Amino acid sequence: MSFAIRQRQGRARSPLFLTLCCLPALSLTCIPLFYVLSRSAEIGWEGSVEEIFRRRTFDLLVNTLVLGCCVTAGAATVGTSVAWCVEKTELPARSLWRVIVSLPLAVPAFISSYAWSSFDASLQTMGGAIFILTLSTYPLVYLPVAAAFRGMDSTYEDVSRSLGKGPWETFFRASLPQVRPALGVGSLLVLTHMFAEFGALAFLRVQTFTTAIFDSFELEFDSRSAALQSLVLILLCLPAAYGEMRLRTGGRTVRSGKGVRRPDAFVRLGWRTVPVQLALAVLLVFALAVPMAILCYWLSVGLSAGNGLSDIDDAVYGSLSLAIPGAVIVVVLALPVVLLSSRHTGGVSRMADRLPYVIHGLPGLVVALALVFVSIHYASALYQTYAVLMAAYAILYLPLAQSALRSSIALVPSSLEELARGLGRGPLSAFMSITLPNILPGIGAGLALVALELMRELTSTLMLAPIGVTTLATEVWSHTNDTEYAAAAPFAAMLVVVSAVPTYVFTRRGTKGADIE
């Protein structure tokens, strides 16, 4: 017999060595915070009050909140619904659906926005932005929720049905609570993505704090106003990060009975099989087929077709040469952070767990400005080098690596390492022989996910990349900024193709073993 309990784990205080290993990541994360606070302070109290309470700031706040909340709610609803249909029902060709419903993740949001807005200018509204960005971001919720559905114990659903509960009540009271942490992580990533999104909103002509920050810096050279607007974005991220932490740490559901988990009993769809498949197909048409068809159209039509095509090899090389080492650096920095926050308590542990998520809501432009400020004033030799760009990547994408690593580390009890140390192994030897082999799948997923995001990173790469270095994303931006949609199409198509590789690896890693039914 199995049953659910809620418990809080007793965790040890942070060891000194692990705390020291976290300092590089935490120090980097503090740089944009220091920059935003110091530049905002230069405006003074009266100037800050005047800036915050003016009409334009209120309009930006409304737009940012409406966009973030609507896209997050839409992505959570679509992602959870798709995950339930694929993982918990008798859906024909389940293995195929598992892969193809994840493929929209390979199409960057600003590429989808470029495709849709070049096809129909009437989508350049708040409603159009919510529609397009929901389609682009729902895989960020689908992937963790689908993994949670695959790992959950269906005994709770059986108990609910035996008590006379209907399918909806069983879903909301037995199934949904078990995937709540995964839903919280995915939703937080979507929300912070929306707070920081720039490229897609520039194409769709929707004004939020991020686009206003860019205008303040690019058009008015007013970095202090940009810093103050960034401070408002940080304040918006705080309740979101706190809510996600409550979902994740408020309690957990475990199985305590003897034996192994029995195979899942899938819900019979019956006559609903065809409508469900049609709904998934329509979703993929809007999320994937239409943007790709528009890209194919621009590949062959337009006065600028073929412009800059000779630069595509350099752009592909630039994207790969930045994304691969960048992903390795981000995952290496995230590993001690997740180990510390997952297994130990204390102020440093809590900061390591939460601060990167708060900073994740900052636009890449602000992170780039902070690093430019610090490198010019305190380390001029590093200005406009790969080191500064890699630091920006680490600040921006640490939470993605944390999310990918956390589930793997949670499956390896720290008592195993303690047992190895009791047998005479040192701390490092125990980690290398016990923990590291068991979390390699999580490390692989983190590398794939971060590499995917770095491949399409735009704003910090535009500002911090060494002179002469171009990527596929920067080439798309450069051509579309000059309204050369046809010239941008080959770079956009190649970016989708290159991004499809880590997307496939990440999806297959997540479903490994689940295809055996």
Tab-separated table of N, CA, C and O in Angstrom, residues 261-370:
chain	number	residue	atom	x	y	z
A	261	ARG	N	6.749	0.943	-7.937
A	261	ARG	CA	5.557	1.594	-8.458
A	261	ARG	C	4.966	0.764	-9.583
A	261	ARG	O	5.676	0.324	-10.481
A	262	ARG	N	3.661	0.539	-9.528
A	262	ARG	CA	3.053	-0.268	-10.574
A	262	ARG	C	2.894	0.557	-11.837
A	262	ARG	O	2.891	1.795	-11.796
A	263	PRO	N	2.765	-0.117	-13.002
A	263	PRO	CA	2.621	0.628	-14.251
A	263	PRO	C	1.387	1.514	-14.229
A	263	PRO	O	0.372	1.199	-13.602
A	264	ASP	N	1.488	2.660	-14.933
A	264	ASP	CA	0.367	3.600	-14.965
A	264	ASP	C	-0.831	2.999	-15.685
A	264	ASP	O	-0.691	2.246	-16.659
A	265	ALA	N	-2.026	3.341	-15.193
A	265	ALA	CA	-3.261	2.995	-15.896
A	265	ALA	C	-3.692	4.237	-16.667
A	265	ALA	O	-4.104	5.234	-16.058
A	266	PHE	N	-3.569	4.217	-17.991
A	266	PHE	CA	-3.861	5.402	-18.797
A	266	PHE	C	-5.372	5.605	-18.928
A	266	PHE	O	-6.151	4.644	-18.966
A	267	VAL	N	-5.748	6.877	-19.008
A	267	VAL	CA	-7.159	7.232	-19.150
A	267	VAL	C	-7.611	6.923	-20.573
A	267	VAL	O	-6.945	7.309	-21.542
A	268	ARG	N	-8.726	6.234	-20.702
A	268	ARG	CA	-9.246	5.910	-22.036
A	268	ARG	C	-9.892	7.146	-22.648
A	268	ARG	O	-10.711	7.817	-22.017
A	269	LEU	N	-9.519	7.456	-23.883
A	269	LEU	CA	-10.082	8.633	-24.556
A	269	LEU	C	-11.377	8.310	-25.295
A	269	LEU	O	-12.248	9.174	-25.442
A	270	GLY	N	-11.492	7.084	-25.805
A	270	GLY	CA	-12.706	6.716	-26.526
A	270	GLY	C	-12.925	7.592	-27.745
A	270	GLY	O	-12.007	7.800	-28.551
A	271	TRP	N	-14.146	8.166	-27.843
A	271	TRP	CA	-14.469	9.012	-29.002
A	271	TRP	C	-13.663	10.313	-29.010
A	271	TRP	O	-13.603	11.016	-30.013
A	272	ARG	N	-13.010	10.647	-27.891
A	272	ARG	CA	-12.243	11.895	-27.821
A	272	ARG	C	-10.863	11.762	-28.453
A	272	ARG	O	-10.139	12.750	-28.555
A	273	THR	N	-10.483	10.579	-28.883
A	273	THR	CA	-9.138	10.373	-29.425
A	273	THR	C	-8.863	11.292	-30.619
A	273	THR	O	-7.829	11.985	-30.669
A	274	VAL	N	-9.788	11.315	-31.580
A	274	VAL	CA	-9.577	12.139	-32.779
A	274	VAL	C	-9.579	13.632	-32.436
A	274	VAL	O	-8.674	14.376	-32.880
A	275	PRO	N	-10.557	14.148	-31.645
A	275	PRO	CA	-10.498	15.579	-31.293
A	275	PRO	C	-9.208	15.980	-30.563
A	275	PRO	O	-8.672	17.063	-30.819
A	276	VAL	N	-8.720	15.104	-29.677
A	276	VAL	CA	-7.475	15.434	-28.966
A	276	VAL	C	-6.304	15.501	-29.944
A	276	VAL	O	-5.475	16.429	-29.886
A	277	GLN	N	-6.232	14.554	-30.866
A	277	GLN	CA	-5.141	14.588	-31.853
A	277	GLN	C	-5.257	15.818	-32.751
A	277	GLN	O	-4.245	16.432	-33.108
A	278	LEU	N	-6.490	16.166	-33.126
A	278	LEU	CA	-6.676	17.368	-33.951
A	278	LEU	C	-6.249	18.622	-33.194
A	278	LEU	O	-5.613	19.519	-33.767
A	279	ALA	N	-6.580	18.686	-31.903
A	279	ALA	CA	-6.188	19.858	-31.104
A	279	ALA	C	-4.671	19.977	-31.029
A	279	ALA	O	-4.116	21.081	-31.166
A	280	LEU	N	-3.971	18.857	-30.819
A	280	LEU	CA	-2.505	18.895	-30.782
A	280	LEU	C	-1.936	19.300	-32.138
A	280	LEU	O	-0.956	20.054	-32.222
A	281	ALA	N	-2.564	18.805	-33.214
A	281	ALA	CA	-2.081	19.149	-34.557
A	281	ALA	C	-2.266	20.639	-34.840
A	281	ALA	O	-1.368	21.297	-35.405
A	282	VAL	N	-3.419	21.203	-34.441
A	282	VAL	CA	-3.658	22.636	-34.648
A	282	VAL	C	-2.636	23.460	-33.860
A	282	VAL	O	-2.102	24.465	-34.355
A	283	LEU	N	-2.363	23.036	-32.636
A	283	LEU	CA	-1.356	23.733	-31.825
A	283	LEU	C	-0.002	23.760	-32.535
A	283	LEU	O	0.672	24.801	-32.590
A	284	LEU	N	0.398	22.623	-33.104
A	284	LEU	CA	1.689	22.555	-33.786
A	284	LEU	C	1.687	23.370	-35.079
A	284	LEU	O	2.717	23.920	-35.479
A	285	VAL	N	0.537	23.439	-35.741
A	285	VAL	CA	0.461	24.253	-36.959
A	285	VAL	C	0.767	25.713	-36.637
A	285	VAL	O	1.568	26.369	-37.315
A	286	PHE	N	0.124	26.243	-35.582
A	286	PHE	CA	0.337	27.656	-35.227
A	286	PHE	C	1.702	27.889	-34.594
A	286	PHE	O	2.316	28.932	-34.809
A	287	ALA	N	2.189	26.945	-33.794
A	287	ALA	CA	3.448	27.156	-33.073
A	287	ALA	C	4.667	26.879	-33.935
A	287	ALA	O	5.732	27.460	-33.712
A	288	LEU	N	4.538	25.994	-34.919
A	288	LEU	CA	5.718	25.545	-35.661
A	288	LEU	C	5.560	25.691	-37.175
A	288	LEU	O	6.420	26.288	-37.832
A	289	ALA	N	4.469	25.150	-37.723
A	289	ALA	CA	4.345	25.081	-39.180
A	289	ALA	C	4.207	26.468	-39.815
A	289	ALA	O	4.852	26.751	-40.839
A	290	VAL	N	3.372	27.328	-39.244
A	290	VAL	CA	3.173	28.648	-39.842
A	290	VAL	C	4.460	29.473	-39.829
A	290	VAL	O	4.857	30.021	-40.874
A	291	PRO	N	5.179	29.614	-38.671
A	291	PRO	CA	6.441	30.367	-38.717
A	291	PRO	C	7.446	29.790	-39.722
A	291	PRO	O	8.114	30.547	-40.432
A	292	MET	N	7.534	28.450	-39.801
A	292	MET	CA	8.480	27.847	-40.739
A	292	MET	C	8.044	28.095	-42.183
A	292	MET	O	8.884	28.318	-43.074
A	293	ALA	N	6.736	28.044	-42.448
A	293	ALA	CA	6.251	28.302	-43.810
A	293	ALA	C	6.544	29.743	-44.213
A	293	ALA	O	6.930	30.008	-45.369
A	294	ILE	N	6.384	30.689	-43.287
A	294	ILE	CA	6.681	32.090	-43.601
A	294	ILE	C	8.177	32.276	-43.854
A	294	ILE	O	8.583	33.025	-44.761
A	295	LEU	N	9.009	31.574	-43.070
A	295	LEU	CA	10.458	31.640	-43.321
A	295	LEU	C	10.775	31.111	-44.717
A	295	LEU	O	11.597	31.699	-45.436
A	296	CYS	N	10.150	30.004	-45.106
A	296	CYS	CA	10.379	29.452	-46.448
A	296	CYS	C	9.933	30.439	-47.525
A	296	CYS	O	10.582	30.566	-48.578
A	297	TYR	N	8.843	31.148	-47.249
A	297	TYR	CA	8.370	32.163	-48.209
A	297	TYR	C	9.419	33.257	-48.401
A	297	TYR	O	9.772	33.626	-49.518
A	298	TRP	N	9.956	33.747	-47.263
A	298	TRP	CA	10.942	34.829	-47.352
A	298	TRP	C	12.269	34.358	-47.934
A	298	TRP	O	13.069	35.164	-48.423
A	299	LEU	N	12.525	33.029	-47.888
A	299	LEU	CA	13.761	32.516	-48.485
A	299	LEU	C	13.790	32.703	-49.994
A	299	LEU	O	14.854	32.742	-50.610
A	300	SER	N	12.618	32.786	-50.607
A	300	SER	CA	12.571	32.845	-52.068
A	300	SER	C	11.992	34.140	-52.602
A	300	SER	O	12.012	34.371	-53.812
A	301	VAL	N	11.450	34.995	-51.754
A	301	VAL	CA	10.764	36.203	-52.206
A	301	VAL	C	11.377	37.410	-51.511
A	301	VAL	O	11.752	37.337	-50.348
A	302	GLY	N	11.457	38.527	-52.219
A	302	GLY	CA	11.909	39.759	-51.581
A	302	GLY	C	13.119	40.350	-52.274
A	302	GLY	O	13.963	39.616	-52.808
A	303	LEU	N	13.199	41.671	-52.266
A	303	LEU	CA	14.285	42.346	-52.969
A	303	LEU	C	15.637	42.095	-52.320
A	303	LEU	O	16.678	42.136	-52.978
A	304	SER	N	15.646	41.844	-51.018
A	304	SER	CA	16.916	41.660	-50.313
A	304	SER	C	17.343	40.201	-50.248
A	304	SER	O	18.320	39.887	-49.560
A	305	ALA	N	16.623	39.320	-50.938
A	305	ALA	CA	16.961	37.895	-50.880
A	305	ALA	C	18.408	37.681	-51.332
A	305	ALA	O	18.835	38.175	-52.374
A	306	GLY	N	19.162	36.940	-50.537
A	306	GLY	CA	20.548	36.637	-50.877
A	306	GLY	C	21.558	37.597	-50.299
A	306	GLY	O	22.761	37.293	-50.266
A	307	ASN	N	21.110	38.761	-49.771
A	307	ASN	CA	22.052	39.720	-49.179
A	307	ASN	C	22.710	39.126	-47.935
A	307	ASN	O	22.036	38.594	-47.060
A	308	GLY	N	24.008	39.207	-47.867
A	308	GLY	CA	24.718	38.735	-46.682
A	308	GLY	C	24.819	37.237	-46.545
A	308	GLY	O	25.241	36.726	-45.505
A	309	LEU	N	24.404	36.511	-47.606
A	309	LEU	CA	24.386	35.043	-47.509
A	309	LEU	C	25.790	34.472	-47.312
A	309	LEU	O	25.966	33.413	-46.705
A	310	SER	N	26.803	35.187	-47.803
A	310	SER	CA	28.180	34.697	-47.665
A	310	SER	C	28.652	34.712	-46.205
A	310	SER	O	29.667	34.090	-45.880
A	311	ASP	N	27.922	35.417	-45.346
A	311	ASP	CA	28.329	35.510	-43.939
A	311	ASP	C	27.741	34.407	-43.072
A	311	ASP	O	27.972	34.386	-41.857
A	312	ILE	N	26.968	33.507	-43.671
A	312	ILE	CA	26.241	32.550	-42.839
A	312	ILE	C	27.184	31.559	-42.151
A	312	ILE	O	26.931	31.135	-41.018
A	313	ASP	N	28.294	31.189	-42.809
A	313	ASP	CA	29.246	30.267	-42.167
A	313	ASP	C	29.855	30.894	-40.918
A	313	ASP	O	29.977	30.241	-39.866
A	314	ASP	N	30.249	32.158	-41.034
A	314	ASP	CA	30.816	32.852	-39.869
A	314	ASP	C	29.795	32.958	-38.741
A	314	ASP	O	30.144	32.841	-37.558
A	315	ALA	N	28.526	33.182	-39.120
A	315	ALA	CA	27.484	33.313	-38.094
A	315	ALA	C	27.241	31.979	-37.387
A	315	ALA	O	27.062	31.942	-36.163
A	316	VAL	N	27.233	30.882	-38.161
A	316	VAL	CA	27.054	29.563	-37.537
A	316	VAL	C	28.223	29.268	-36.602
A	316	VAL	O	28.035	28.822	-35.453
A	317	TYR	N	29.441	29.536	-37.072
A	317	TYR	CA	30.622	29.309	-36.229
A	317	TYR	C	30.557	30.179	-34.967
A	317	TYR	O	30.854	29.712	-33.857
A	318	GLY	N	30.151	31.431	-35.144
A	318	GLY	CA	30.060	32.323	-33.985
A	318	GLY	C	29.046	31.827	-32.969
A	318	GLY	O	29.298	31.847	-31.765
A	319	SER	N	27.898	31.353	-33.454
A	319	SER	CA	26.870	30.851	-32.530
A	319	SER	C	27.370	29.644	-31.754
A	319	SER	O	27.216	29.564	-30.525
A	320	LEU	N	27.967	28.682	-32.466
A	320	LEU	CA	28.433	27.462	-31.800
A	320	LEU	C	29.615	27.742	-30.874
A	320	LEU	O	29.700	27.171	-29.774
A	321	SER	N	30.531	28.614	-31.320
A	321	SER	CA	31.735	28.875	-30.503
A	321	SER	C	31.396	29.641	-29.231
A	321	SER	O	32.188	29.639	-28.281
A	322	LEU	N	30.254	30.306	-29.195
A	322	LEU	CA	29.832	30.980	-27.962
A	322	LEU	C	28.919	30.092	-27.122
A	322	LEU	O	29.018	30.063	-25.892
A	323	ALA	N	28.025	29.349	-27.792
A	323	ALA	CA	27.019	28.582	-27.048
A	323	ALA	C	27.627	27.387	-26.309
A	323	ALA	O	27.269	27.130	-25.148
A	324	ILE	N	28.524	26.657	-26.948
A	324	ILE	CA	29.036	25.423	-26.325
A	324	ILE	C	29.894	25.715	-25.090
A	324	ILE	O	29.611	25.202	-24.001
A	325	PRO	N	30.952	26.548	-25.204
A	325	PRO	CA	31.706	26.845	-23.972
A	325	PRO	C	30.874	27.603	-22.950
A	325	PRO	O	31.046	27.413	-21.735
A	326	GLY	N	29.946	28.435	-23.423
A	326	GLY	CA	29.082	29.159	-22.495
A	326	GLY	C	28.222	28.215	-21.674
A	326	GLY	O	28.050	28.404	-20.464
A	327	ALA	N	27.676	27.182	-22.322
A	327	ALA	CA	26.840	26.212	-21.607
A	327	ALA	C	27.655	25.461	-20.557
A	327	ALA	O	27.178	25.217	-19.442
A	328	VAL	N	28.887	25.095	-20.917
A	328	VAL	CA	29.746	24.371	-19.957
A	328	VAL	C	30.018	25.249	-18.735
A	328	VAL	O	29.914	24.797	-17.578
A	329	ILE	N	30.351	26.516	-18.971
A	329	ILE	CA	30.648	27.429	-17.858
A	329	ILE	C	29.419	27.612	-16.957
A	329	ILE	O	29.520	27.562	-15.723
A	330	VAL	N	28.261	27.798	-17.564
A	330	VAL	CA	27.047	28.035	-16.770
A	330	VAL	C	26.718	26.814	-15.909
A	330	VAL	O	26.393	26.929	-14.725
A	331	VAL	N	26.810	25.615	-16.492
A	331	VAL	CA	26.476	24.398	-15.731
A	331	VAL	C	27.485	24.155	-14.609
A	331	VAL	O	27.112	23.767	-13.494
A	332	VAL	N	28.772	24.395	-14.896
A	332	VAL	CA	29.791	24.215	-13.849
A	332	VAL	C	29.539	25.181	-12.682
A	332	VAL	O	29.675	24.807	-11.510
A	333	LEU	N	29.154	26.417	-12.991
A	333	LEU	CA	28.861	27.376	-11.919
A	333	LEU	C	27.585	27.013	-11.168
A	333	LEU	O	27.468	27.246	-9.961
A	334	ALA	N	26.621	26.422	-11.867
A	334	ALA	CA	25.324	26.113	-11.233
A	334	ALA	C	25.401	24.887	-10.329
A	334	ALA	O	24.619	24.777	-9.379
A	335	LEU	N	26.317	23.960	-10.622
A	335	LEU	CA	26.350	22.696	-9.883
A	335	LEU	C	26.536	22.887	-8.366
A	335	LEU	O	25.726	22.364	-7.579
A	336	PRO	N	27.563	23.618	-7.904
A	336	PRO	CA	27.668	23.809	-6.439
A	336	PRO	C	26.510	24.598	-5.860
A	336	PRO	O	26.128	24.379	-4.707
A	337	VAL	N	25.939	25.502	-6.662
A	337	VAL	CA	24.794	26.286	-6.171
A	337	VAL	C	23.610	25.366	-5.875
A	337	VAL	O	22.964	25.472	-4.822
A	338	VAL	N	23.327	24.423	-6.767
A	338	VAL	CA	22.198	23.519	-6.553
A	338	VAL	C	22.501	22.531	-5.432
A	338	VAL	O	21.628	22.210	-4.622
A	339	LEU	N	23.742	22.047	-5.359
A	339	LEU	CA	24.110	21.141	-4.264
A	339	LEU	C	23.923	21.828	-2.915
A	339	LEU	O	23.397	21.237	-1.964
A	340	LEU	N	24.356	23.081	-2.835
A	340	LEU	CA	24.240	23.807	-1.567
A	340	LEU	C	22.780	24.056	-1.200
A	340	LEU	O	22.355	23.805	-0.061
A	341	SER	N	21.990	24.543	-2.162
A	341	SER	CA	20.602	24.904	-1.853
A	341	SER	C	19.721	23.679	-1.648
A	341	SER	O	18.712	23.764	-0.952
A	342	SER	N	20.079	22.533	-2.247
A	342	SER	CA	19.257	21.332	-2.121
A	342	SER	C	19.518	20.577	-0.825
A	342	SER	O	18.632	19.894	-0.318
A	343	ARG	N	20.730	20.689	-0.295
A	343	ARG	CA	21.110	19.824	0.819
A	343	ARG	C	21.423	20.557	2.119
A	343	ARG	O	21.619	19.910	3.144
A	344	HIS	N	21.499	21.876	2.051
A	344	HIS	CA	21.946	22.596	3.242
A	344	HIS	C	21.087	23.834	3.484
A	344	HIS	O	20.470	24.364	2.564
A	345	THR	N	21.085	24.275	4.726
A	345	THR	CA	20.325	25.459	5.105
A	345	THR	C	21.276	26.621	5.374
A	345	THR	O	22.493	26.468	5.296
A	346	GLY	N	20.696	27.764	5.694
A	346	GLY	CA	21.522	28.921	5.997
A	346	GLY	C	21.278	30.050	5.009
A	346	GLY	O	20.648	29.875	3.969
A	347	GLY	N	21.800	31.227	5.366
A	347	GLY	CA	21.582	32.401	4.537
A	347	GLY	C	22.183	32.284	3.154
A	347	GLY	O	21.562	32.663	2.159
A	348	VAL	N	23.413	31.760	3.063
A	348	VAL	CA	24.054	31.622	1.753
A	348	VAL	C	23.282	30.639	0.884
A	348	VAL	O	23.101	30.844	-0.324
A	349	SER	N	22.791	29.559	1.501
A	349	SER	CA	22.018	28.578	0.747
A	349	SER	C	20.758	29.201	0.169
A	349	SER	O	20.420	28.993	-0.994
A	350	ARG	N	20.043	29.975	0.995
A	350	ARG	CA	18.810	30.603	0.505
A	350	ARG	C	19.110	31.624	-0.588
A	350	ARG	O	18.392	31.719	-1.580
A	351	MET	N	20.199	32.390	-0.408
A	351	MET	CA	20.547	33.369	-1.439
A	351	MET	C	20.936	32.676	-2.741
A	351	MET	O	20.545	33.103	-3.832
A	352	ALA	N	21.700	31.585	-2.621
A	352	ALA	CA	22.120	30.855	-3.822
A	352	ALA	C	20.915	30.296	-4.565
A	352	ALA	O	20.915	30.209	-5.796
A	353	ASP	N	19.884	29.944	-3.828
A	353	ASP	CA	18.706	29.358	-4.460
A	353	ASP	C	17.839	30.405	-5.136
A	353	ASP	O	17.267	30.157	-6.199
A	354	ARG	N	17.719	31.586	-4.554
A	354	ARG	CA	16.695	32.532	-4.983
A	354	ARG	C	17.209	33.709	-5.805
A	354	ARG	O	16.522	34.172	-6.720
A	355	LEU	N	18.401	34.202	-5.494
A	355	LEU	CA	18.871	35.409	-6.186
A	355	LEU	C	18.971	35.238	-7.699
A	355	LEU	O	18.555	36.131	-8.447
A	356	PRO	N	19.509	34.113	-8.216
A	356	PRO	CA	19.580	33.991	-9.685
A	356	PRO	C	18.222	34.090	-10.363
A	356	PRO	O	18.116	34.639	-11.467
A	357	TYR	N	17.149	33.578	-9.718
A	357	TYR	CA	15.828	33.668	-10.331
A	357	TYR	C	15.334	35.113	-10.381
A	357	TYR	O	14.644	35.512	-11.319
A	358	VAL	N	15.661	35.889	-9.352
A	358	VAL	CA	15.252	37.296	-9.344
A	358	VAL	C	15.979	38.064	-10.447
A	358	VAL	O	15.382	38.844	-11.187
A	359	ILE	N	17.280	37.824	-10.582
A	359	ILE	CA	18.069	38.520	-11.607
A	359	ILE	C	17.683	38.042	-13.004
A	359	ILE	O	17.850	38.762	-13.986
A	360	HIS	N	17.132	36.818	-13.109
A	360	HIS	CA	16.746	36.275	-14.415
A	360	HIS	C	15.695	37.142	-15.105
A	360	HIS	O	15.540	37.101	-16.322
A	361	GLY	N	14.962	37.946	-14.324
A	361	GLY	CA	13.942	38.814	-14.909
A	361	GLY	C	14.508	40.091	-15.507
A	361	GLY	O	13.779	40.854	-16.131
A	362	LEU	N	15.819	40.324	-15.333
A	362	LEU	CA	16.429	41.521	-15.914
A	362	LEU	C	16.717	41.314	-17.392
A	362	LEU	O	17.128	40.227	-17.810
A	363	PRO	N	16.524	42.335	-18.215
A	363	PRO	CA	16.870	42.213	-19.637
A	363	PRO	C	18.373	42.007	-19.821
A	363	PRO	O	19.178	42.471	-19.005
A	364	GLY	N	18.740	41.347	-20.901
A	364	GLY	CA	20.153	41.146	-21.205
A	364	GLY	C	20.880	42.468	-21.352
A	364	GLY	O	22.077	42.569	-21.046
A	365	LEU	N	20.156	43.502	-21.797
A	365	LEU	CA	20.765	44.822	-21.966
A	365	LEU	C	21.288	45.358	-20.638
A	365	LEU	O	22.392	45.912	-20.559
A	366	VAL	N	20.509	45.209	-19.563
A	366	VAL	CA	20.925	45.727	-18.252
A	366	VAL	C	22.132	44.953	-17.732
A	366	VAL	O	23.072	45.536	-17.183
A	367	VAL	N	22.097	43.635	-17.901
A	367	VAL	CA	23.241	42.826	-17.484
A	367	VAL	C	24.490	43.253	-18.260
A	367	VAL	O	25.585	43.381	-17.690
A	368	ALA	N	24.323	43.501	-19.554
A	368	ALA	CA	25.459	43.934	-20.363
A	368	ALA	C	25.975	45.293	-19.897
A	368	ALA	O	27.192	45.508	-19.787
A	369	LEU	N	25.056	46.234	-19.622
A	369	LEU	CA	25.477	47.555	-19.133
A	369	LEU	C	26.237	47.438	-17.817
A	369	LEU	O	27.244	48.135	-17.599
A	370	ALA	N	25.750	46.559	-16.929
A	370	ALA	CA	26.419	46.379	-15.637
A	370	ALA	C	27.841	45.861	-15.833
A	370	ALA	O	28.785	46.337	-15.185
